[in-house]
XYZ file of C-alpha atoms in Angstrom:
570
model
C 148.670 35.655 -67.386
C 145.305 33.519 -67.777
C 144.344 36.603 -70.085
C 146.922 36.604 -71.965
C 146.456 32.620 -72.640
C 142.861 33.341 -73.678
C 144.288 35.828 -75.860
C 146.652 33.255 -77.413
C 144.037 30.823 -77.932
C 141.859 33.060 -80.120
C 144.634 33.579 -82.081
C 145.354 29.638 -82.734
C 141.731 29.274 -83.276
C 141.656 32.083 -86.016
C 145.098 31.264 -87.429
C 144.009 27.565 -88.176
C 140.777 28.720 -89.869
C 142.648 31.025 -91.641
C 145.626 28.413 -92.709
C 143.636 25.455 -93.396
C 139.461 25.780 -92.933
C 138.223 29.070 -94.433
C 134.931 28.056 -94.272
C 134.752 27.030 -90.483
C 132.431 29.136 -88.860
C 133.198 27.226 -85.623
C 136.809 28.221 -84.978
C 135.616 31.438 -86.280
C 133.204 31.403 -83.239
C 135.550 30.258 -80.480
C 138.349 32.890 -81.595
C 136.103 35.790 -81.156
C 134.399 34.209 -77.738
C 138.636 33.858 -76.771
C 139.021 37.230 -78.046
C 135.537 38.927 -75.971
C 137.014 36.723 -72.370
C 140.798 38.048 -72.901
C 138.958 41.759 -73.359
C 137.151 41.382 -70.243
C 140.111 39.785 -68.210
C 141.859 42.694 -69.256
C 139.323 45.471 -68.044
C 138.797 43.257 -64.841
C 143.015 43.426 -63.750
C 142.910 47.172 -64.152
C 141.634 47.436 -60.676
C 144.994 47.220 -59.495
C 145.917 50.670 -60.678
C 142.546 52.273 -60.632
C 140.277 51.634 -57.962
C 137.110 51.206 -57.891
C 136.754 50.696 -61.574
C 133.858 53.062 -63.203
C 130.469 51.659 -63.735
C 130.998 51.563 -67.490
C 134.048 49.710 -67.593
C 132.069 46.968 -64.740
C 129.414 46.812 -67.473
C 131.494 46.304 -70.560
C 133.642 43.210 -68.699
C 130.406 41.776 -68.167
C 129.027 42.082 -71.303
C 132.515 40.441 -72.671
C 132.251 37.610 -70.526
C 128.269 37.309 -71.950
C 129.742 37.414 -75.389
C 132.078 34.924 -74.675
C 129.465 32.989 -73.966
C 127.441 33.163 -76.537
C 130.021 32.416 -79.371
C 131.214 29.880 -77.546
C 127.368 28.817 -77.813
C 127.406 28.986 -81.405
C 131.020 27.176 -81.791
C 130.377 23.918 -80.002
C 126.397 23.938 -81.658
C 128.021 24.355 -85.220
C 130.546 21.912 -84.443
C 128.378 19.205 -83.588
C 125.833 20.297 -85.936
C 122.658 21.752 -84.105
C 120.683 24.576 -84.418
C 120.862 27.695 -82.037
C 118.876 30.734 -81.835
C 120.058 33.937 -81.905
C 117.174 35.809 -80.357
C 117.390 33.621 -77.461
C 121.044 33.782 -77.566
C 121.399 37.674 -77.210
C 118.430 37.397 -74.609
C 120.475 35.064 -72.431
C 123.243 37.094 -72.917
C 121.492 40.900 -72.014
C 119.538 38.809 -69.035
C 123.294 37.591 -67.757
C 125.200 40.730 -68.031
C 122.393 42.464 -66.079
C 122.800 39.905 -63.139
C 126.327 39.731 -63.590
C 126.721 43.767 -63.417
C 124.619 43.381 -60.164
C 127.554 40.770 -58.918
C 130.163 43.158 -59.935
C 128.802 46.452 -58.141
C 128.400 44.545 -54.877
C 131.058 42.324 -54.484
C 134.288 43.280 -52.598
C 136.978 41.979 -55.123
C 136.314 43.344 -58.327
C 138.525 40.696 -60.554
C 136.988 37.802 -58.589
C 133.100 38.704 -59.819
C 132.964 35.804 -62.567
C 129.833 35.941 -64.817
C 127.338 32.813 -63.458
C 126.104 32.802 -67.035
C 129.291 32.098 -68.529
C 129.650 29.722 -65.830
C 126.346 28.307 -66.915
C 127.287 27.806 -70.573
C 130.565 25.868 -69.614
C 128.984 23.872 -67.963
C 126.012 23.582 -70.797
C 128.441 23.047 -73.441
C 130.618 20.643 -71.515
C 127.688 18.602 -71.028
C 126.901 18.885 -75.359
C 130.612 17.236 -75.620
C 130.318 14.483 -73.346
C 127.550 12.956 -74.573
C 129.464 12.646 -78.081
C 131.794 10.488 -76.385
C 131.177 7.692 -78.188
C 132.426 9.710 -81.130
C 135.928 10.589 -80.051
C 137.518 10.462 -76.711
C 138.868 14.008 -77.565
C 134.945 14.895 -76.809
C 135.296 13.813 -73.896
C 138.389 15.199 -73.072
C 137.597 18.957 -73.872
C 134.223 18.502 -71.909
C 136.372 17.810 -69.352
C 138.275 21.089 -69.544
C 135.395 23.085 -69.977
C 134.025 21.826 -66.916
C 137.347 22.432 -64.866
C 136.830 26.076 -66.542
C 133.821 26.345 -64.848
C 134.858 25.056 -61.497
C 137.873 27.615 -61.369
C 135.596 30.097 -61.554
C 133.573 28.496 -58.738
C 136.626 28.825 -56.835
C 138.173 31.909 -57.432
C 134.557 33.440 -56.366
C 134.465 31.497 -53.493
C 138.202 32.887 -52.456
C 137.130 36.520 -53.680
C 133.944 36.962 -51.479
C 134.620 34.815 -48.547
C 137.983 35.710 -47.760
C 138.969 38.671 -49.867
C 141.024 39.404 -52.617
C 143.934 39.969 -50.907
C 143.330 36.540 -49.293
C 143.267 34.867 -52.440
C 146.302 32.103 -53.239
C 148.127 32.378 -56.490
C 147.195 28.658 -57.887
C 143.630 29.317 -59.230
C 145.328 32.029 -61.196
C 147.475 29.460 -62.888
C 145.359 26.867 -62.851
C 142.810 29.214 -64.947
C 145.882 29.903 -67.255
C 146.456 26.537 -68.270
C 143.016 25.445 -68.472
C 141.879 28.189 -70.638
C 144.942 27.641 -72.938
C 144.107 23.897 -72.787
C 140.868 23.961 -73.580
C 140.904 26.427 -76.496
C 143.854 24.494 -77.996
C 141.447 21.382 -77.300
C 138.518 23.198 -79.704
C 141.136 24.248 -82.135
C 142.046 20.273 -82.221
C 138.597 19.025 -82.362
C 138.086 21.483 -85.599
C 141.204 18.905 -87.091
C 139.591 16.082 -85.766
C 136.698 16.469 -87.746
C 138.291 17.812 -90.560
C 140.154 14.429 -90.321
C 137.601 12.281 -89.969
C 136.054 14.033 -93.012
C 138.782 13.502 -95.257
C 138.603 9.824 -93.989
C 134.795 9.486 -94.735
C 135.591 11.173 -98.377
C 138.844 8.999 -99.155
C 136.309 5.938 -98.040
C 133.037 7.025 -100.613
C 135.591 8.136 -102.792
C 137.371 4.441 -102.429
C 133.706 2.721 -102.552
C 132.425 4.957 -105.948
C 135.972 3.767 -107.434
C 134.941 0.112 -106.592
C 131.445 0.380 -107.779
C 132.480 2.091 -111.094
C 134.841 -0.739 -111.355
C 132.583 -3.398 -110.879
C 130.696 -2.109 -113.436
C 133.234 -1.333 -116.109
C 134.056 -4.804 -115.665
C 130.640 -6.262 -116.245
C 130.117 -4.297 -119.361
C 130.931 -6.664 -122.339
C 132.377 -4.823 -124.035
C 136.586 -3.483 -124.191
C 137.195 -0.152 -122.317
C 140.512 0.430 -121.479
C 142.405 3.840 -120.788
C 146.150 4.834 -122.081
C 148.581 7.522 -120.682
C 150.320 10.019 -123.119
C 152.737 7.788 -123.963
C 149.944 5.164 -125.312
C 150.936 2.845 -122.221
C 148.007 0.649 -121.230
C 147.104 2.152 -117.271
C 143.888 -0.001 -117.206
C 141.501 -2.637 -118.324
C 138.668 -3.869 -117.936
C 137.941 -7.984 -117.877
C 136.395 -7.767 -120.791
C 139.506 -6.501 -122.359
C 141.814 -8.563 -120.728
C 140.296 -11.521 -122.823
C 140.396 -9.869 -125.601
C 144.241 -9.005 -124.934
C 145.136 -12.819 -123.729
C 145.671 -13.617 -127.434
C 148.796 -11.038 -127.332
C 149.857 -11.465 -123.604
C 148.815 -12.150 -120.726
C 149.507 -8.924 -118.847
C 149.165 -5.636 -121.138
C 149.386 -3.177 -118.019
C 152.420 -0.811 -118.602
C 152.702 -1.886 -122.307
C 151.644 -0.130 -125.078
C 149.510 -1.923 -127.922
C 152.915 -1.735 -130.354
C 154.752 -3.577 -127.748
C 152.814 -6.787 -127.847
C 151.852 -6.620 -131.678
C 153.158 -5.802 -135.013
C 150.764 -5.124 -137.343
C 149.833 -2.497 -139.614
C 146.594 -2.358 -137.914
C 148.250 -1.827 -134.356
C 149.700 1.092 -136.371
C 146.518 2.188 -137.290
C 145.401 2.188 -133.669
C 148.286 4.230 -132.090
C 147.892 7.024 -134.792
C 144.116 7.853 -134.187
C 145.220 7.313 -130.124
C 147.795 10.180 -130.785
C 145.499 12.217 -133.014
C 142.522 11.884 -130.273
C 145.562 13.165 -127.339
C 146.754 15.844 -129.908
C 143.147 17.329 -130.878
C 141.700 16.764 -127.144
C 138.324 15.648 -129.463
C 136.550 12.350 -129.617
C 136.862 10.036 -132.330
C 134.116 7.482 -133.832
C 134.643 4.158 -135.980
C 131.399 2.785 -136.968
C 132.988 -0.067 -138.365
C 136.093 -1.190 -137.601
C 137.428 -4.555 -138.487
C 139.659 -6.525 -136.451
C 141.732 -10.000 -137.112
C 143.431 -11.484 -134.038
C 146.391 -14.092 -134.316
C 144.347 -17.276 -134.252
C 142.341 -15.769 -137.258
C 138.671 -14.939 -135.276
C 137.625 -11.699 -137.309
C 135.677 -9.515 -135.126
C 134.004 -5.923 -136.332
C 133.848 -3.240 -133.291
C 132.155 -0.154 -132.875
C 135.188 2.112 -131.485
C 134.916 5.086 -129.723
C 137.991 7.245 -128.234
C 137.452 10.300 -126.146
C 140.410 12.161 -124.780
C 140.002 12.257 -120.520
C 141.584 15.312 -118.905
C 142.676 16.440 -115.820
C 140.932 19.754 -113.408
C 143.174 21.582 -114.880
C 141.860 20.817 -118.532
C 144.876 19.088 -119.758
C 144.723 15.580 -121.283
C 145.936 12.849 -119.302
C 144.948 10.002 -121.473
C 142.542 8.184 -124.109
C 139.891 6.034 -123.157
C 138.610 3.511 -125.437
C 135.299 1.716 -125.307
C 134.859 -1.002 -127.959
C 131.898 -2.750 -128.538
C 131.615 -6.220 -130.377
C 128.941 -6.007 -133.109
C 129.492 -8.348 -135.499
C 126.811 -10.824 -134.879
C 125.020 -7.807 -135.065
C 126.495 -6.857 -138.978
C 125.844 -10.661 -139.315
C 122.301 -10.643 -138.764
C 121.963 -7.344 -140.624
C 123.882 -8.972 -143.867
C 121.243 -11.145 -143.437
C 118.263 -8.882 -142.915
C 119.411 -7.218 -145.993
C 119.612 -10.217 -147.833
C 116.048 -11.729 -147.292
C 114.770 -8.147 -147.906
C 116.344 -8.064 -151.481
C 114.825 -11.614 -151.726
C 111.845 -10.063 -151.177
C 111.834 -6.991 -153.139
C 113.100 -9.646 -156.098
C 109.882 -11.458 -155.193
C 106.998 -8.930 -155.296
C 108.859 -7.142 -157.932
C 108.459 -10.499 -160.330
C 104.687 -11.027 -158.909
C 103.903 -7.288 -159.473
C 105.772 -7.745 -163.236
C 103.835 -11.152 -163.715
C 100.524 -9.986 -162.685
C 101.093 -6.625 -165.214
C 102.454 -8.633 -168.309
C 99.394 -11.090 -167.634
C 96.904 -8.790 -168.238
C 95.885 -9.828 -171.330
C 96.024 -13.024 -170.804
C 93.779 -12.796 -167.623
C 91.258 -9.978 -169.117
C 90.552 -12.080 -172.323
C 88.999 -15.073 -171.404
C 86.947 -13.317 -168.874
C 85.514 -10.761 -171.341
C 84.815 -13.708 -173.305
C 82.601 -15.540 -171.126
C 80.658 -12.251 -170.399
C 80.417 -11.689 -173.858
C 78.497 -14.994 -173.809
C 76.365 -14.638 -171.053
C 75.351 -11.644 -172.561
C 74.674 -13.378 -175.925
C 72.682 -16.310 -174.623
C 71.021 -14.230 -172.155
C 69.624 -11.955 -175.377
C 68.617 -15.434 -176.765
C 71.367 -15.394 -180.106
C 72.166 -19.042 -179.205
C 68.467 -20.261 -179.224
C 65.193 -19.778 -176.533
C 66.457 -20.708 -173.235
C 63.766 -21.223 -169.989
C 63.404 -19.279 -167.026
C 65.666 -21.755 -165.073
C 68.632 -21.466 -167.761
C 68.146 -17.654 -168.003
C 68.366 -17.486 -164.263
C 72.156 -19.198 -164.787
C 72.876 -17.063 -167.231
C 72.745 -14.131 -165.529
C 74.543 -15.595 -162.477
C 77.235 -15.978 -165.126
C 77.410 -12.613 -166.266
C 77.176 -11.072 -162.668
C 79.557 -12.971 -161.448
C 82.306 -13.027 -164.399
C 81.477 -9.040 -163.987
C 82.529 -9.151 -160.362
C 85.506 -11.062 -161.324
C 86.379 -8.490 -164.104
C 86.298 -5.839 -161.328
C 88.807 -7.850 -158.824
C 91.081 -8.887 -161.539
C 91.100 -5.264 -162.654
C 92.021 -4.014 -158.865
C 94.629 -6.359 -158.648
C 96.121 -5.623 -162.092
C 95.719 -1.875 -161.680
C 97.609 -2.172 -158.264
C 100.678 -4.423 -159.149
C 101.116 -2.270 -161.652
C 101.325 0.606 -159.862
C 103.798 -1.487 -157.227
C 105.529 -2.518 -160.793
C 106.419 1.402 -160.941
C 104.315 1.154 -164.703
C 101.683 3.147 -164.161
C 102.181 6.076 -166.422
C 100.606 9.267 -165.568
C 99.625 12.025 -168.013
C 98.257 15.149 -165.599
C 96.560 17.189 -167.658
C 94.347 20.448 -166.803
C 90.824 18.768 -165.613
C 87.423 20.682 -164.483
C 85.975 19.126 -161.270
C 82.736 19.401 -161.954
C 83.275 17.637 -165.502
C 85.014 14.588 -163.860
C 81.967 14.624 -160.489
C 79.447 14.272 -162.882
C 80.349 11.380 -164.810
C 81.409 9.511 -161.429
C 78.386 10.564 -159.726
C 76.363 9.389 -162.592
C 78.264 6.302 -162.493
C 77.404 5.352 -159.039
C 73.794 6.868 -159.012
C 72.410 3.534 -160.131
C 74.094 1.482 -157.065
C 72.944 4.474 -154.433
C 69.098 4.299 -155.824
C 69.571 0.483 -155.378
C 70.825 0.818 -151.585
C 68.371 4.091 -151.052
C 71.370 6.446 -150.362
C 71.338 9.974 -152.042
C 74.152 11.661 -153.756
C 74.560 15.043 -152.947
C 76.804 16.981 -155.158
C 76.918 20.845 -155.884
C 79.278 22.567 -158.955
C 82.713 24.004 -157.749
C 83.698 25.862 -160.493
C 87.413 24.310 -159.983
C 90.042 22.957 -162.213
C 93.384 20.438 -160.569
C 95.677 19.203 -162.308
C 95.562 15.437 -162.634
C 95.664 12.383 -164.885
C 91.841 11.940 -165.743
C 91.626 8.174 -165.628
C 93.409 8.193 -162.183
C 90.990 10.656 -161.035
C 88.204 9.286 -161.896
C 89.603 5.553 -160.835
C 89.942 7.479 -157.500
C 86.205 8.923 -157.311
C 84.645 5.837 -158.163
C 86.572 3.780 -155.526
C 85.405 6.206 -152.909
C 81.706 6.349 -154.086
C 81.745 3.087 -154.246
C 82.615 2.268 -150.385
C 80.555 5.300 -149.791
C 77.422 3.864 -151.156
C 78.857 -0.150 -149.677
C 78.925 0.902 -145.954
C 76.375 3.094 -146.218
C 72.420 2.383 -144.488
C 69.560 3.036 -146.182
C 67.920 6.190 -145.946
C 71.393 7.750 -145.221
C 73.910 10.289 -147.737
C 77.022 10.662 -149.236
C 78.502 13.855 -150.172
C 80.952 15.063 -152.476
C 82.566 18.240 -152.323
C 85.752 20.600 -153.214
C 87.558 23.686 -152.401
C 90.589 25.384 -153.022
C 92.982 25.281 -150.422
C 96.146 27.631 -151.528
C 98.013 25.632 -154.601
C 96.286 22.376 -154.328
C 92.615 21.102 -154.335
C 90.974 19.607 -151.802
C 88.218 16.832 -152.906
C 86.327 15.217 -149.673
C 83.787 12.583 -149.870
C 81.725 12.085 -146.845
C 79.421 9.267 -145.796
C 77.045 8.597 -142.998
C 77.937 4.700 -142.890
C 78.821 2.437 -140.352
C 82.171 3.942 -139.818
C 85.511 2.460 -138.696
C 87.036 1.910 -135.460
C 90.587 3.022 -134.761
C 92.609 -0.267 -135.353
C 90.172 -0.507 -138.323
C 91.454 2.708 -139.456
C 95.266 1.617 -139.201
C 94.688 -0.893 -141.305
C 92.549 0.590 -144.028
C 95.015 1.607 -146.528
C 96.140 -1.839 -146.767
C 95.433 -4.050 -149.906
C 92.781 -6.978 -149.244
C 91.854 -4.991 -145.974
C 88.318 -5.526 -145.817
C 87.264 -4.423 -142.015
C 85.662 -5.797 -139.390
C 83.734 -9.356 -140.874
C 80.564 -9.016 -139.350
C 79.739 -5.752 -140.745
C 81.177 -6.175 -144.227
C 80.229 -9.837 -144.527
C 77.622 -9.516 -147.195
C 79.143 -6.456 -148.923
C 81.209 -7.603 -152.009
C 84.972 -6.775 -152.700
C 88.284 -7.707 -152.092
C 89.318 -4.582 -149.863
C 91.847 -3.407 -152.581
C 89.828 0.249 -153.174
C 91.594 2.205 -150.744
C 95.048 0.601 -151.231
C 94.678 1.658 -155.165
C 93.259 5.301 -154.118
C 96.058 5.564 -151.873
C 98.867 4.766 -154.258
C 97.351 6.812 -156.727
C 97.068 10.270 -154.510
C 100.933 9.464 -153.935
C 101.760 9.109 -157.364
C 100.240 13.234 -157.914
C 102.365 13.595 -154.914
C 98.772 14.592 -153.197
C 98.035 14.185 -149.451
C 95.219 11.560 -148.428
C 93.393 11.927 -144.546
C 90.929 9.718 -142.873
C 88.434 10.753 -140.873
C 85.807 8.054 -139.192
C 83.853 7.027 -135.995
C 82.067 3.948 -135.575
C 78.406 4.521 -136.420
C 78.833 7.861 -137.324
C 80.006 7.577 -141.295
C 83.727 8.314 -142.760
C 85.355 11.091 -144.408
C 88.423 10.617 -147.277
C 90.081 13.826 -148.071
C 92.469 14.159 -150.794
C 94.599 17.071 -152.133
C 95.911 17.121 -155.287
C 98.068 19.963 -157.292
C 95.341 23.041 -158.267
C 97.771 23.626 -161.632
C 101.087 22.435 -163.530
């Protein structure tokens, strides 16, 4: 009989993993322990027909017993969660059949031998429940059993050796039989317990992520709301409950047609159904709104459809997001840009249709510098002549900035009119190198220039504007004694022209800005170098106007290098 209650308890320990926790390997555990001790029980009560048992059949009850052992091992430390060893388990287990096989052979009764080491690991694992106590009382409770398990044994041995098997009474018999069946069904109900307590810990987080995902829906300003298939509102967020007050003051249940009748409502409901229809997302960039007390408001709408495990869609959720001060300030952005396109358009137009106006006089007084300083208006003295020729130098230098600043509004003026034309390079070096040989000699830099045999195709006056703007900074930041060079290659459809200098260089955020018009570098280097930093700018614009490519290269004290690529043919 106490077999045959082992027996059932394996099989409510493996039917409840099987029904409802596949993946418990503890009831797996205690089923086949149930299953080994029923085994052995069985072998062990044959001695009533056959007598003495064989030695083989003595060694496989023991082993049984050892086996139920060790799974129950492994059941109670997967249960609450510890590690176990097997080598040490099926050492135990080998060490306590051997000592238990010993018992067998010797003792006078048989089916009162009990294996000490199963004994042992009753009382181990009883001890492993109780101190979870604190836990659950059903700890506590099936520690208990397991320990009266242990003491049955302890009794039945005591009855078996002492006074014989035949001496034995009936009641530790049944008092095995119910313990065994109540402590198996006990495991089998601490396997629910936790499984229990699990669903309560994941209904709690679960609970907890709800009201964090909550509290932060409803500090997002901005309307997100979600809709059933029927378009009934099923939730809100505070944001959108203001935003609702002016219709009513509860829109749960309701759908947006219920509370309002306008043709925008409408408008609403049909891209709700087509998002639920199409199970795809919808966007409105811009969508305005107009609420009863007049308040216009633009929001940035987005509807996605939200679906179930299965895949189906359950709903549309809505997130809305208020951005008209944000087309406000853009209106406005937009504005006070076209105010100031308007504005450097009518400089850059000014400064073009002035230049006339602005070249004439200043030819004129060089004109007359140059005429009194060749003495056509009469001797003049050393002292006058001296004036003179600050005249002319510096109604020359004005010339020069006037002509940068024309030559650059009117390429921001979108008139500068290019004529590309077929050009040889080492035409155009020539005359620029020749041009700026006389300021070189004067700041004892040398020019270094060798033929290229190359053509581009360019507008000549731009060209050469270009080359003379680079010499010209070349030779400025330059140090006496040191070089510029001026080379060219062809590099596949276009040409590349580079013009190198071993001047003071530029530093990075020097570099960032060099490009820009009246950009004039650091002022303690360039402070006695004359110019209005508008070189660069005007070689810049130019290069983009032959739709050519322009690269800096530079390191303080260790010169700079301009490369530009322009189109090698039409």
């Amino acid at each position: 009989m106490a077999m045959l209650a082992t027996g059932l308890v394996a099989v409510l320990c493996l039917a409840i993993r099987i029904l409802f926790a596949p993946s418990a390997i503890s009831l797996l555990y205690w089923s086949l322990s149930h299953f080994a001790l029923a085994i052995g029980g069985a072998i062990l009560t044959l001695h009533i027909y056959w007598h003495p048992l064989p030695i083989i059949l003595l060694g496989v009850a023991a082993l049984m017993q050892q086996i139920f052992a060790w799974f129950l091992l492994y059941g109670v430390r997967s249960q609450l969660g510890l590690s176990a060893d097997w080598r040490q388990a099926v050492l135990f287990s080998l060490l306590c059949t051997v000592v238990s096989f010993g018992f067998y052979a010797n003792l006078p009764s048989m089916r009162a031998a009990p294996a000490f080491g199963m004994q042992a690991a009753l009382l181990a694992f009883a001890g492993l429940l109780m101190i979870r106590l604190q836990r659950s009382r059903l700890y506590g409770f099936i520690g208990i059993l397991l320990l009266l398990r242990a003491a049955n044994s302890l009794v039945f041995l005591v009855f078996a050796v002492m006074q014989g098997e035949s001496a034995t009474p009936v009641w530790p018999v049944l008092a095995s039989m119910v313990v065994n069946l109540l402590s198996g069904i006990g495991l089998a109900l601490l396997h629910l317990d936790e499984m229990q307590r699990a669903n309560l810990a994941a209904e709690r987080e679960k609970l907890d992520a709800l009201a964090l995902l909550r509290t932060v829906i409803d500090t997002i300003p901005a309307i997100v709301h979600f809709k059933d298939t029927e378009l009934r509102h099923v939730m809100m967020n505070n944001y959108a409950r203001t935003m609702f007050a002016e219709y009513t003051s509860d829109p749960i249940g309701k759908r947006f047609s219920d509370i309002a009748d306008t043709p925008a409502v409408a408008m609403v409901e049909t891209s709700d159904r087509r998002v639920l229809r199409s199970g795809m997302p919808e966007d409105f960039a811009e969508s305005p709104w107009t609420y009863p007390s007049g308040r216009q408001v633009i929001w940035w709408v987005t509807k996605v459809p939200l679906r179930s495990d299965e895949g189906m869609v359950r709903g549309v959720v809505t997130v809305a997001l208020d951005i008209t001060r944000l087309k406000e300030a853009e209106a406005r952005l937009i504005d006070g840009m076209q105010v100031a396109e308007r504005a450097n358009r009518a400089k850059s137009s000014f400064l073009a249709n002035m230049s006339h106006e602005l070249r004439t006089p200043l030819n004129a007084i060089i004109g007359f510098a140059e005429m009194l300083s060749a003495g056509y208006g009469g001797a003049v003295n050393e002292k006058q002549q001296a004036y003179v020729q600050n005249i002319h130098t510096s109604g020359q230098h004005l010339l020069a900035l006037v002509n940068d600043i024309l030559d650059l509004s009117r390429i921001d003026a979108g008139r500068q009119k290019l004529e590309p034309e077929t050009l040889s390079l080492d035409e155009i070096f020539t005359e620029a190198v020749s041009m700026t040989r006389p300021a070189a000699d004067a700041e004892h830099v040398q020019l270094i220039y060798s033929p290229t045999n190359l053509q581009c195709h360019a507008d000549r006056r731009a060209l050469m504007q270009i080359l003379l703007n680079l010499l010209s900074n070349a030779v400025k930041f330059n140090r006496p004694g040191g070089s510029i060079t001026l080379e060219a290659r062809s590099d596949g459809d276009s040409v590349m022209i580079a013009v190198s200098d071993t001047g003071i260089g530029m530093s990075e955020s020097e570099q960032a800005r060099a490009f820009q018009p009246f950009e004039r570098g650091e002022a303690f280097m360039v402070r006695t170098k004359a110019g209005a930093g508008l070189g660069l700018a005007i070689v810049k614009s130019l290069v983009e106007l032959h739709n050519g490519k322009l690269r800096l290269q530079s390191r303080p004290g260790h010169g700079t290098r301009i490369e530009i690529h322009l189109p090698g043919k039409a």
